[in-house]
């Protein structure tokens, strides 16, 4: 049954990771699974996440590396501190929905990929109607996407962007490419929504409840635009990004160069 949902899973994972994904069936176990990897790499050179049914109401996602992934691992080992922080935060977000176990005795808060023997298993239990579209999409968002997104962050994937028009000058060593990479990175969006949920942080609107048949329309707002900073600093989605509905997001940016803060918008919205 999982094999019949390949197009849904591929769409969810590519949108969530910002990377092109390869997918194939894995018939090596008792139940058919799906292997997913970065499509611009041969599967044998890529990190691979295998999604497989387990038991009656579970899914298991196993992260491993192909047999010839040494060059990929070397590139990932050169990731900077900020990329490692985001990758670890993405994997940690999985632990809120599933049981996470590392091979080699590594721990959730300080794991590192040293060689191709790295492995991780995340298992989600008690999934009602696990092969239904909504349940599978949720499993992708909670297991597969964060794991592959973490690998994409370490590998250094930059998602393809439309041109970004920025007001004002870029100060210090910040650049347009850096702003694109940090602020437009779908992996930042993914982590921000997993941390904060999808309710608007100003008005409390829940687009998923109001429009249950549509894909998420919640937007992610950058509280302090990078273009306003006088020097580089670590960019933390848990502190710097919040979900806003389209109305509140538009309202925030009616003031420039610094947008209205969430507190200021709430004061306007709920004034007596």
Short mmCIF file of C-alpha atoms in Angstrom, two decimals:
data_model
loop_
_atom_site.label_atom_id
_atom_site.label_comp_id
_atom_site.label_asym_id
_atom_site.label_seq_id
_atom_site.Cartn_x
_atom_site.Cartn_y
_atom_site.Cartn_z
CA UNK A 1 0.00 0.00 0.00
CA UNK A 2 2.89 2.35 0.68
CA UNK A 3 4.17 1.90 -2.87
CA UNK A 4 0.89 3.30 -4.25
CA UNK A 5 1.52 6.60 -2.45
CA UNK A 6 4.91 7.40 -3.99
CA UNK A 7 3.83 10.62 -5.73
CA UNK A 8 2.30 12.05 -2.55
CA UNK A 9 5.38 11.20 -0.49
CA UNK A 10 7.78 12.57 -3.10
CA UNK A 11 5.90 15.86 -3.33
CA UNK A 12 5.80 16.31 0.45
CA UNK A 13 9.49 15.52 0.92
CA UNK A 14 10.77 17.71 -1.92
CA UNK A 15 8.75 20.69 -0.73
CA UNK A 16 9.85 20.19 2.86
CA UNK A 17 13.56 19.72 2.22
CA UNK A 18 14.13 22.12 -0.67
CA UNK A 19 16.05 19.38 -2.50
CA UNK A 20 15.31 17.09 -5.44
CA UNK A 21 14.64 13.59 -4.08
CA UNK A 22 15.08 10.16 -5.60
CA UNK A 23 12.65 7.42 -4.57
CA UNK A 24 12.39 3.69 -5.08
CA UNK A 25 10.73 0.67 -3.50
CA UNK A 26 12.61 -1.37 -0.92
CA UNK A 27 11.47 -5.00 -0.88
CA UNK A 28 14.17 -6.29 1.45
CA UNK A 29 11.92 -6.53 4.52
CA UNK A 30 8.71 -8.24 5.53
CA UNK A 31 6.73 -5.21 4.32
CA UNK A 32 7.53 -3.05 1.29
CA UNK A 33 9.23 0.22 2.16
CA UNK A 34 10.43 3.25 0.24
CA UNK A 35 14.00 4.56 -0.02
CA UNK A 36 14.52 8.30 -0.43
CA UNK A 37 17.81 10.07 -1.19
CA UNK A 38 19.17 13.24 -2.81
CA UNK A 39 18.51 12.86 -6.53
CA UNK A 40 21.61 14.73 -7.67
CA UNK A 41 23.76 12.06 -6.01
CA UNK A 42 23.90 8.37 -6.89
CA UNK A 43 21.98 6.50 -4.21
CA UNK A 44 25.17 4.74 -3.14
CA UNK A 45 26.78 8.15 -2.43
CA UNK A 46 23.87 9.75 -0.56
CA UNK A 47 22.27 9.69 2.86
CA UNK A 48 19.20 7.46 2.55
CA UNK A 49 15.99 7.46 4.56
CA UNK A 50 13.99 4.24 4.33
CA UNK A 51 10.33 4.53 5.36
CA UNK A 52 8.70 1.23 6.22
CA UNK A 53 5.50 0.05 7.96
CA UNK A 54 6.24 -1.66 11.27
CA UNK A 55 3.71 -3.70 13.21
CA UNK A 56 0.08 -2.74 12.77
CA UNK A 57 0.03 0.99 13.55
CA UNK A 58 3.63 2.13 13.21
CA UNK A 59 6.04 3.60 10.70
CA UNK A 60 9.81 3.38 11.00
CA UNK A 61 12.24 5.74 9.25
CA UNK A 62 15.85 4.57 9.11
CA UNK A 63 18.64 6.95 8.12
CA UNK A 64 21.82 5.37 6.73
CA UNK A 65 24.45 6.17 4.11
CA UNK A 66 25.17 4.46 0.80
CA UNK A 67 28.21 2.21 0.51
CA UNK A 68 30.23 4.83 -1.42
CA UNK A 69 29.27 7.97 0.51
CA UNK A 70 32.74 8.83 1.83
CA UNK A 71 33.01 12.06 -0.19
CA UNK A 72 29.51 13.10 0.87
CA UNK A 73 30.35 12.45 4.51
CA UNK A 74 33.54 14.51 4.20
CA UNK A 75 31.57 17.43 2.79
CA UNK A 76 28.99 17.18 5.57
CA UNK A 77 31.73 17.06 8.19
CA UNK A 78 32.79 20.54 7.05
CA UNK A 79 29.41 22.07 7.92
CA UNK A 80 29.72 25.20 10.03
CA UNK A 81 28.39 25.56 13.58
CA UNK A 82 25.13 27.18 12.47
CA UNK A 83 24.37 24.40 9.96
CA UNK A 84 25.11 21.77 12.60
CA UNK A 85 22.83 23.59 15.06
CA UNK A 86 19.94 23.64 12.59
CA UNK A 87 20.49 19.99 11.60
CA UNK A 88 20.45 18.89 15.24
CA UNK A 89 17.35 20.97 15.93
CA UNK A 90 15.56 19.32 13.01
CA UNK A 91 16.41 15.84 14.27
CA UNK A 92 15.44 16.84 17.82
CA UNK A 93 12.04 17.91 16.51
CA UNK A 94 11.45 14.32 15.40
CA UNK A 95 11.72 13.19 19.02
CA UNK A 96 8.53 15.10 19.82
CA UNK A 97 6.55 12.71 17.62
CA UNK A 98 8.60 9.52 17.62
CA UNK A 99 11.18 7.42 19.39
CA UNK A 100 14.68 8.25 18.11
CA UNK A 101 17.67 5.92 18.45
CA UNK A 102 21.21 6.44 17.16
CA UNK A 103 23.71 3.79 16.19
CA UNK A 104 27.07 3.88 17.95
CA UNK A 105 25.71 5.26 21.21
CA UNK A 106 25.41 8.87 20.05
CA UNK A 107 22.98 11.22 21.79
CA UNK A 108 20.21 13.44 20.51
CA UNK A 109 21.77 16.76 21.52
CA UNK A 110 25.34 16.25 20.29
CA UNK A 111 25.37 13.67 17.48
CA UNK A 112 27.83 14.07 14.65
CA UNK A 113 28.40 12.25 11.36
CA UNK A 114 31.99 10.99 11.41
CA UNK A 115 31.79 8.31 8.73
CA UNK A 116 29.40 6.27 6.60
CA UNK A 117 28.49 3.96 9.47
CA UNK A 118 26.24 6.65 10.98
CA UNK A 119 22.66 5.45 11.48
CA UNK A 120 19.47 6.66 13.10
CA UNK A 121 16.06 5.06 13.59
CA UNK A 122 12.89 7.05 14.26
CA UNK A 123 9.66 5.15 14.95
CA UNK A 124 6.18 6.64 15.21
CA UNK A 125 3.50 4.54 16.94
CA UNK A 126 -0.28 4.44 17.22
CA UNK A 127 -1.05 5.85 13.77
CA UNK A 128 -4.70 5.41 12.92
CA UNK A 129 -5.37 4.69 9.21
CA UNK A 130 -1.65 5.01 8.54
CA UNK A 131 -1.93 4.57 4.76
CA UNK A 132 -4.51 7.31 4.29
CA UNK A 133 -3.20 10.44 2.55
CA UNK A 134 -3.46 12.72 5.59
CA UNK A 135 -1.75 10.21 7.88
CA UNK A 136 1.04 9.59 5.37
CA UNK A 137 1.59 13.29 4.81
CA UNK A 138 1.84 13.77 8.58
CA UNK A 139 4.30 10.88 8.86
CA UNK A 140 6.45 12.48 6.14
CA UNK A 141 6.41 15.82 7.97
CA UNK A 142 7.20 14.23 11.32
CA UNK A 143 9.79 11.61 10.30
CA UNK A 144 11.14 11.67 6.77
CA UNK A 145 11.29 15.41 6.04
CA UNK A 146 13.13 16.51 9.22
CA UNK A 147 15.72 13.75 8.80
CA UNK A 148 16.46 14.49 5.15
CA UNK A 149 16.24 18.23 5.80
CA UNK A 150 18.94 17.86 8.47
CA UNK A 151 21.14 16.03 5.98
CA UNK A 152 20.44 18.69 3.33
CA UNK A 153 21.52 21.38 5.78
CA UNK A 154 24.80 19.61 6.54
CA UNK A 155 25.45 18.90 2.87
CA UNK A 156 24.88 22.53 1.99
CA UNK A 157 21.88 22.43 -0.34
CA UNK A 158 20.67 25.89 -1.31
CA UNK A 159 17.08 25.75 -2.55
CA UNK A 160 16.35 27.36 -5.91
CA UNK A 161 14.83 30.77 -5.31
CA UNK A 162 13.01 33.40 -7.28
CA UNK A 163 14.85 36.76 -7.28
CA UNK A 164 14.48 38.57 -3.96
CA UNK A 165 13.92 42.33 -3.95
CA UNK A 166 15.32 43.93 -0.81
CA UNK A 167 14.76 47.47 0.41
CA UNK A 168 17.74 49.40 1.77
CA UNK A 169 21.42 48.59 1.88
CA UNK A 170 22.98 45.39 3.12
CA UNK A 171 25.36 46.21 5.95
CA UNK A 172 28.58 44.61 7.13
CA UNK A 173 29.46 41.23 5.66
CA UNK A 174 25.83 40.20 5.12
CA UNK A 175 24.91 39.63 1.49
CA UNK A 176 21.83 39.01 -0.61
CA UNK A 177 22.81 35.35 -0.98
CA UNK A 178 23.12 34.97 2.80
CA UNK A 179 19.72 36.53 3.36
CA UNK A 180 18.18 34.27 0.76
CA UNK A 181 19.84 31.23 2.25
CA UNK A 182 18.82 31.94 5.84
CA UNK A 183 15.48 33.66 5.53
CA UNK A 184 14.12 31.79 2.50
CA UNK A 185 15.43 28.37 3.50
CA UNK A 186 12.47 25.93 3.60
CA UNK A 187 14.28 24.05 6.35
CA UNK A 188 14.02 27.14 8.56
CA UNK A 189 10.30 27.27 7.80
CA UNK A 190 9.93 23.58 8.57
CA UNK A 191 11.66 23.91 11.93
CA UNK A 192 9.81 27.10 12.88
CA UNK A 193 6.43 25.46 12.28
CA UNK A 194 7.45 22.31 14.13
CA UNK A 195 8.56 24.43 17.11
CA UNK A 196 5.73 26.98 17.16
CA UNK A 197 2.87 25.16 15.43
CA UNK A 198 0.70 26.65 12.68
CA UNK A 199 -1.45 29.11 14.65
CA UNK A 200 -0.89 32.79 13.95
CA UNK A 201 1.12 34.23 16.85
CA UNK A 202 -0.76 37.55 16.65
CA UNK A 203 -4.45 36.78 16.07
CA UNK A 204 -4.53 33.02 16.78
CA UNK A 205 -6.03 32.17 13.40
CA UNK A 206 -5.72 28.48 12.45
CA UNK A 207 -5.67 28.17 8.64
CA UNK A 208 -5.59 24.37 8.76
CA UNK A 209 -8.89 24.31 10.67
CA UNK A 210 -10.51 26.99 8.51
CA UNK A 211 -9.36 25.50 5.20
CA UNK A 212 -8.91 21.77 5.87
CA UNK A 213 -8.78 20.82 2.19
CA UNK A 214 -5.96 23.22 1.29
CA UNK A 215 -2.23 22.95 1.81
CA UNK A 216 -0.84 25.08 4.62
CA UNK A 217 -1.13 28.82 3.98
CA UNK A 218 0.45 29.91 7.26
CA UNK A 219 3.46 32.14 6.67
CA UNK A 220 6.74 32.41 8.56
CA UNK A 221 7.75 35.90 9.65
CA UNK A 222 11.32 37.04 10.31
CA UNK A 223 11.09 39.12 13.47
CA UNK A 224 14.31 41.02 12.77
CA UNK A 225 15.22 41.11 9.07
CA UNK A 226 18.83 40.22 8.44
CA UNK A 227 19.17 43.34 6.32
CA UNK A 228 18.75 45.41 9.50
CA UNK A 229 21.69 43.84 11.32
CA UNK A 230 24.98 45.69 11.59
CA UNK A 231 26.99 42.48 11.92
CA UNK A 232 26.40 38.77 11.37
CA UNK A 233 24.96 36.68 14.18
CA UNK A 234 23.68 33.16 14.58
CA UNK A 235 20.24 32.77 13.04
CA UNK A 236 17.96 30.67 15.25
CA UNK A 237 14.51 29.71 13.86
CA UNK A 238 13.24 29.02 17.38
CA UNK A 239 13.78 32.68 18.31
CA UNK A 240 13.86 34.59 15.03
CA UNK A 241 10.92 33.08 13.14
CA UNK A 242 7.23 32.92 14.05
CA UNK A 243 4.12 31.77 12.17
CA UNK A 244 1.71 34.51 11.07
CA UNK A 245 -1.47 34.36 9.01
CA UNK A 246 -1.27 36.21 5.68
CA UNK A 247 -3.21 39.22 7.06
CA UNK A 248 -0.98 39.70 10.10
CA UNK A 249 2.16 39.09 8.06
CA UNK A 250 1.11 41.80 5.58
CA UNK A 251 0.30 44.13 8.48
CA UNK A 252 3.72 43.55 10.09
CA UNK A 253 5.51 44.70 6.95
CA UNK A 254 3.55 47.93 6.54
CA UNK A 255 6.32 49.51 8.60
CA UNK A 256 9.86 49.64 7.22
CA UNK A 257 12.71 49.05 7.62
CA UNK A 258 11.78 47.33 10.91
CA UNK A 259 8.40 45.60 10.81
CA UNK A 260 5.84 45.94 13.59
CA UNK A 261 6.57 43.50 16.41
CA UNK A 262 4.05 40.79 17.33
CA UNK A 263 3.32 42.66 20.59
CA UNK A 264 2.64 45.89 18.73
CA UNK A 265 0.33 44.14 16.28
CA UNK A 266 -1.58 42.46 19.12
CA UNK A 267 -2.00 45.86 20.83
CA UNK A 268 -3.48 47.29 17.60
CA UNK A 269 -5.71 44.28 17.04
CA UNK A 270 -7.15 44.11 20.54
CA UNK A 271 -7.25 47.80 21.45
CA UNK A 272 -10.27 48.93 23.42
#
